[in-house]
Amino acid sequence: MMGEGDVADVVTRYPSILGLSVERKLSPTIAFLRDEVGVPKGKLKGLLGRSPQILGLSLNGTLRGRVAFLRDEVGVPAGKVPGVVAKAPALLTYPQSKLRANIALLSQALQLTPAGVSKAVVKCPSVLLSDLPLRLSPLLAFFCDEVGVPPDKAASLLARNPALIGSSIP
């Protein structure tokens, strides 16, 4: 699964991995991500390379709860959870309180229904990791004031293209 260089990168990014038990911690976490969440084996390397701290999280206390949160509160369909987690593994490490705040802000600022939030997250999972309180108002103002998009259309534009929220546009 991982070559020597990959392992060295993970250890450099997350040195605490050296203290984790392969049998009690690493193998069960990888099996959970692969077998229960459904992350394809080929995507695990990239996921763990980007967010190796996932390996140190409690399987029952944190990881299962975060995956359930994505399904139950964010509304990500079970079949889409593997893709969401593979694209934005940091969602498994991010505090739920911040995720909830970002969901509320997306709903309010972009006038999204729960299904609309779910759709936006499936398209661009990292939108929930953005600093939305600092990002959304200036971005909406840019589209309205600089580009000339009416406010309701600007919100709709961002809802349809959530990757714009994380872009370098003002």
mmCIF file of C-alpha atoms in Angstrom:
data_model
loop_
_atom_site.group_PDB
_atom_site.id
_atom_site.type_symbol
_atom_site.label_atom_id
_atom_site.label_comp_id
_atom_site.label_asym_id
_atom_site.label_seq_id
_atom_site.Cartn_x
_atom_site.Cartn_y
_atom_site.Cartn_z
ATOM 1 C CA MET A 1 0.000 0.000 0.000
ATOM 2 C CA MET A 2 2.680 2.517 0.996
ATOM 3 C CA GLY A 3 6.322 2.588 -0.041
ATOM 4 C CA GLU A 4 9.253 3.596 2.147
ATOM 5 C CA GLY A 5 9.091 7.205 0.949
ATOM 6 C CA ASP A 6 5.372 7.368 1.715
ATOM 7 C CA VAL A 7 5.902 6.011 5.212
ATOM 8 C CA ALA A 8 8.705 8.530 5.782
ATOM 9 C CA ASP A 9 6.366 11.344 4.709
ATOM 10 C CA VAL A 10 3.650 10.164 7.095
ATOM 11 C CA VAL A 11 6.131 9.864 9.977
ATOM 12 C CA THR A 12 7.461 13.354 9.214
ATOM 13 C CA ARG A 13 3.947 14.818 9.229
ATOM 14 C CA TYR A 14 2.689 12.768 12.176
ATOM 15 C CA PRO A 15 5.580 11.444 14.292
ATOM 16 C CA SER A 16 3.183 10.123 16.940
ATOM 17 C CA ILE A 17 2.341 7.302 14.544
ATOM 18 C CA LEU A 18 5.517 5.581 15.735
ATOM 19 C CA GLY A 19 3.894 5.035 19.129
ATOM 20 C CA LEU A 20 0.682 3.509 17.773
ATOM 21 C CA SER A 21 0.101 -0.221 17.916
ATOM 22 C CA VAL A 22 -0.271 -1.823 14.499
ATOM 23 C CA GLU A 23 -2.666 -4.477 15.832
ATOM 24 C CA ARG A 24 -4.755 -2.329 18.176
ATOM 25 C CA LYS A 25 -4.779 1.013 16.353
ATOM 26 C CA LEU A 26 -3.460 1.169 12.788
ATOM 27 C CA SER A 27 -4.949 -2.002 11.303
ATOM 28 C CA PRO A 28 -8.437 -1.484 12.792
ATOM 29 C CA THR A 29 -8.529 2.144 11.612
ATOM 30 C CA ILE A 30 -7.445 1.256 8.090
ATOM 31 C CA ALA A 31 -9.939 -1.635 8.018
ATOM 32 C CA PHE A 32 -12.699 0.731 9.183
ATOM 33 C CA LEU A 33 -11.918 3.269 6.467
ATOM 34 C CA ARG A 34 -11.726 0.574 3.807
ATOM 35 C CA ASP A 35 -14.441 -1.867 4.864
ATOM 36 C CA GLU A 36 -17.017 0.178 6.774
ATOM 37 C CA VAL A 37 -16.668 3.634 5.234
ATOM 38 C CA GLY A 38 -15.921 2.177 1.810
ATOM 39 C CA VAL A 39 -12.827 4.189 0.889
ATOM 40 C CA PRO A 40 -11.225 2.296 -2.001
ATOM 41 C CA LYS A 41 -7.857 0.746 -1.192
ATOM 42 C CA GLY A 42 -6.223 2.891 -3.871
ATOM 43 C CA LYS A 43 -7.461 6.102 -2.212
ATOM 44 C CA LEU A 44 -6.332 5.196 1.315
ATOM 45 C CA LYS A 45 -2.717 6.120 0.601
ATOM 46 C CA GLY A 46 -3.640 9.664 -0.437
ATOM 47 C CA LEU A 47 -6.137 10.046 2.393
ATOM 48 C CA LEU A 48 -3.635 8.972 5.048
ATOM 49 C CA GLY A 49 -0.840 10.929 3.396
ATOM 50 C CA ARG A 50 -2.868 14.143 3.644
ATOM 51 C CA SER A 51 -4.315 13.538 7.108
ATOM 52 C CA PRO A 52 -2.180 10.940 8.901
ATOM 53 C CA GLN A 53 -3.500 12.097 12.284
ATOM 54 C CA ILE A 54 -6.645 10.115 11.452
ATOM 55 C CA LEU A 55 -4.660 7.046 12.466
ATOM 56 C CA GLY A 56 -4.387 8.372 16.016
ATOM 57 C CA LEU A 57 -8.085 9.093 16.483
ATOM 58 C CA SER A 58 -10.309 6.856 18.541
ATOM 59 C CA LEU A 59 -12.167 4.487 16.257
ATOM 60 C CA ASN A 60 -15.299 4.265 18.398
ATOM 61 C CA GLY A 61 -15.052 7.642 20.105
ATOM 62 C CA THR A 62 -14.274 9.830 17.104
ATOM 63 C CA LEU A 63 -14.113 8.241 13.660
ATOM 64 C CA ARG A 64 -17.411 6.373 13.724
ATOM 65 C CA GLY A 65 -19.092 9.488 15.110
ATOM 66 C CA ARG A 66 -17.640 11.733 12.406
ATOM 67 C CA VAL A 67 -18.739 9.387 9.643
ATOM 68 C CA ALA A 68 -22.220 9.186 11.203
ATOM 69 C CA PHE A 69 -22.221 12.996 11.415
ATOM 70 C CA LEU A 70 -21.508 13.273 7.680
ATOM 71 C CA ARG A 71 -24.333 10.845 6.916
ATOM 72 C CA ASP A 72 -26.913 11.885 9.478
ATOM 73 C CA GLU A 73 -26.398 15.616 10.056
ATOM 74 C CA VAL A 74 -24.809 16.760 6.810
ATOM 75 C CA GLY A 75 -27.012 14.398 4.809
ATOM 76 C CA VAL A 76 -24.271 12.865 2.684
ATOM 77 C CA PRO A 77 -25.716 9.682 1.150
ATOM 78 C CA ALA A 78 -23.940 6.549 2.430
ATOM 79 C CA GLY A 79 -22.660 5.747 -1.060
ATOM 80 C CA LYS A 80 -21.057 9.194 -1.336
ATOM 81 C CA VAL A 81 -19.318 9.177 2.071
ATOM 82 C CA PRO A 82 -16.207 7.350 0.758
ATOM 83 C CA GLY A 83 -15.665 9.999 -1.916
ATOM 84 C CA VAL A 84 -16.260 12.858 0.512
ATOM 85 C CA VAL A 85 -13.792 11.399 3.021
ATOM 86 C CA ALA A 86 -11.215 10.655 0.305
ATOM 87 C CA LYS A 87 -11.435 14.223 -1.056
ATOM 88 C CA ALA A 88 -11.360 15.931 2.349
ATOM 89 C CA PRO A 89 -10.017 13.560 5.002
ATOM 90 C CA ALA A 90 -9.606 16.471 7.410
ATOM 91 C CA LEU A 91 -13.398 16.339 7.855
ATOM 92 C CA LEU A 92 -12.742 13.376 10.142
ATOM 93 C CA THR A 93 -10.459 15.494 12.344
ATOM 94 C CA TYR A 94 -12.317 18.817 12.314
ATOM 95 C CA PRO A 95 -14.395 19.725 15.393
ATOM 96 C CA GLN A 96 -18.095 19.023 14.873
ATOM 97 C CA SER A 97 -18.975 22.378 16.408
ATOM 98 C CA LYS A 98 -17.083 24.153 13.609
ATOM 99 C CA LEU A 99 -18.653 21.900 10.989
ATOM 100 C CA ARG A 100 -22.113 22.686 12.381
ATOM 101 C CA ALA A 101 -21.350 26.420 12.335
ATOM 102 C CA ASN A 102 -20.229 26.198 8.703
ATOM 103 C CA ILE A 103 -23.330 24.209 7.771
ATOM 104 C CA ALA A 104 -25.540 26.855 9.387
ATOM 105 C CA LEU A 105 -23.673 29.629 7.587
ATOM 106 C CA LEU A 106 -23.930 27.862 4.229
ATOM 107 C CA SER A 107 -27.644 27.342 4.792
ATOM 108 C CA GLN A 108 -28.239 30.951 5.747
ATOM 109 C CA ALA A 109 -25.916 32.819 3.369
ATOM 110 C CA LEU A 110 -26.658 30.696 0.318
ATOM 111 C CA GLN A 111 -30.280 29.974 1.260
ATOM 112 C CA LEU A 112 -29.691 26.235 1.054
ATOM 113 C CA THR A 113 -32.013 23.524 2.244
ATOM 114 C CA PRO A 114 -30.448 20.570 4.085
ATOM 115 C CA ALA A 115 -30.465 18.693 0.760
ATOM 116 C CA GLY A 116 -28.718 21.660 -0.867
ATOM 117 C CA VAL A 117 -26.013 21.659 1.802
ATOM 118 C CA SER A 118 -25.520 17.924 1.295
ATOM 119 C CA LYS A 119 -25.244 18.388 -2.457
ATOM 120 C CA ALA A 120 -22.674 21.185 -2.037
ATOM 121 C CA VAL A 121 -20.613 19.061 0.369
ATOM 122 C CA VAL A 122 -20.648 16.071 -1.983
ATOM 123 C CA LYS A 123 -19.454 18.329 -4.830
ATOM 124 C CA CYS A 124 -16.763 20.047 -2.766
ATOM 125 C CA PRO A 125 -16.268 18.532 0.703
ATOM 126 C CA SER A 126 -13.541 21.013 1.618
ATOM 127 C CA VAL A 127 -16.177 23.757 1.684
ATOM 128 C CA LEU A 128 -16.909 22.712 5.272
ATOM 129 C CA LEU A 129 -13.247 23.240 6.158
ATOM 130 C CA SER A 130 -13.172 26.800 4.800
ATOM 131 C CA ASP A 131 -13.200 29.809 7.065
ATOM 132 C CA LEU A 132 -16.741 30.632 5.973
ATOM 133 C CA PRO A 133 -17.352 33.545 8.365
ATOM 134 C CA LEU A 134 -14.438 35.370 6.741
ATOM 135 C CA ARG A 135 -14.956 34.035 3.233
ATOM 136 C CA LEU A 136 -18.628 34.140 2.267
ATOM 137 C CA SER A 137 -19.552 37.809 2.710
ATOM 138 C CA PRO A 138 -16.606 39.192 0.699
ATOM 139 C CA LEU A 139 -17.144 36.571 -1.995
ATOM 140 C CA LEU A 140 -20.852 37.359 -2.317
ATOM 141 C CA ALA A 141 -20.013 41.087 -2.355
ATOM 142 C CA PHE A 142 -17.443 40.496 -5.107
ATOM 143 C CA PHE A 143 -19.946 38.716 -7.330
ATOM 144 C CA CYS A 144 -22.621 41.334 -6.684
ATOM 145 C CA ASP A 145 -20.546 44.532 -6.714
ATOM 146 C CA GLU A 146 -17.682 43.730 -9.071
ATOM 147 C CA VAL A 147 -19.220 41.207 -11.436
ATOM 148 C CA GLY A 148 -22.772 42.574 -11.325
ATOM 149 C CA VAL A 149 -24.517 39.334 -10.398
ATOM 150 C CA PRO A 150 -27.791 39.923 -8.505
ATOM 151 C CA PRO A 151 -27.580 38.779 -4.839
ATOM 152 C CA ASP A 152 -29.961 35.824 -5.230
ATOM 153 C CA LYS A 153 -28.078 34.659 -8.317
ATOM 154 C CA ALA A 154 -24.710 35.054 -6.553
ATOM 155 C CA ALA A 155 -25.865 32.775 -3.746
ATOM 156 C CA SER A 156 -27.191 30.286 -6.289
ATOM 157 C CA LEU A 157 -23.900 30.446 -8.214
ATOM 158 C CA LEU A 158 -21.910 29.559 -5.093
ATOM 159 C CA ALA A 159 -24.363 26.809 -4.153
ATOM 160 C CA ARG A 160 -23.965 25.219 -7.594
ATOM 161 C CA ASN A 161 -20.187 25.746 -7.610
ATOM 162 C CA PRO A 162 -19.037 25.431 -3.991
ATOM 163 C CA ALA A 163 -15.395 25.108 -5.062
ATOM 164 C CA LEU A 164 -15.512 28.864 -5.738
ATOM 165 C CA ILE A 165 -15.746 29.404 -1.982
ATOM 166 C CA GLY A 166 -12.245 28.051 -1.529
ATOM 167 C CA SER A 167 -10.847 29.727 -4.633
ATOM 168 C CA SER A 168 -8.541 32.727 -4.702
ATOM 169 C CA ILE A 169 -11.302 35.015 -5.942
ATOM 170 C CA PRO A 170 -11.477 37.935 -3.475
#
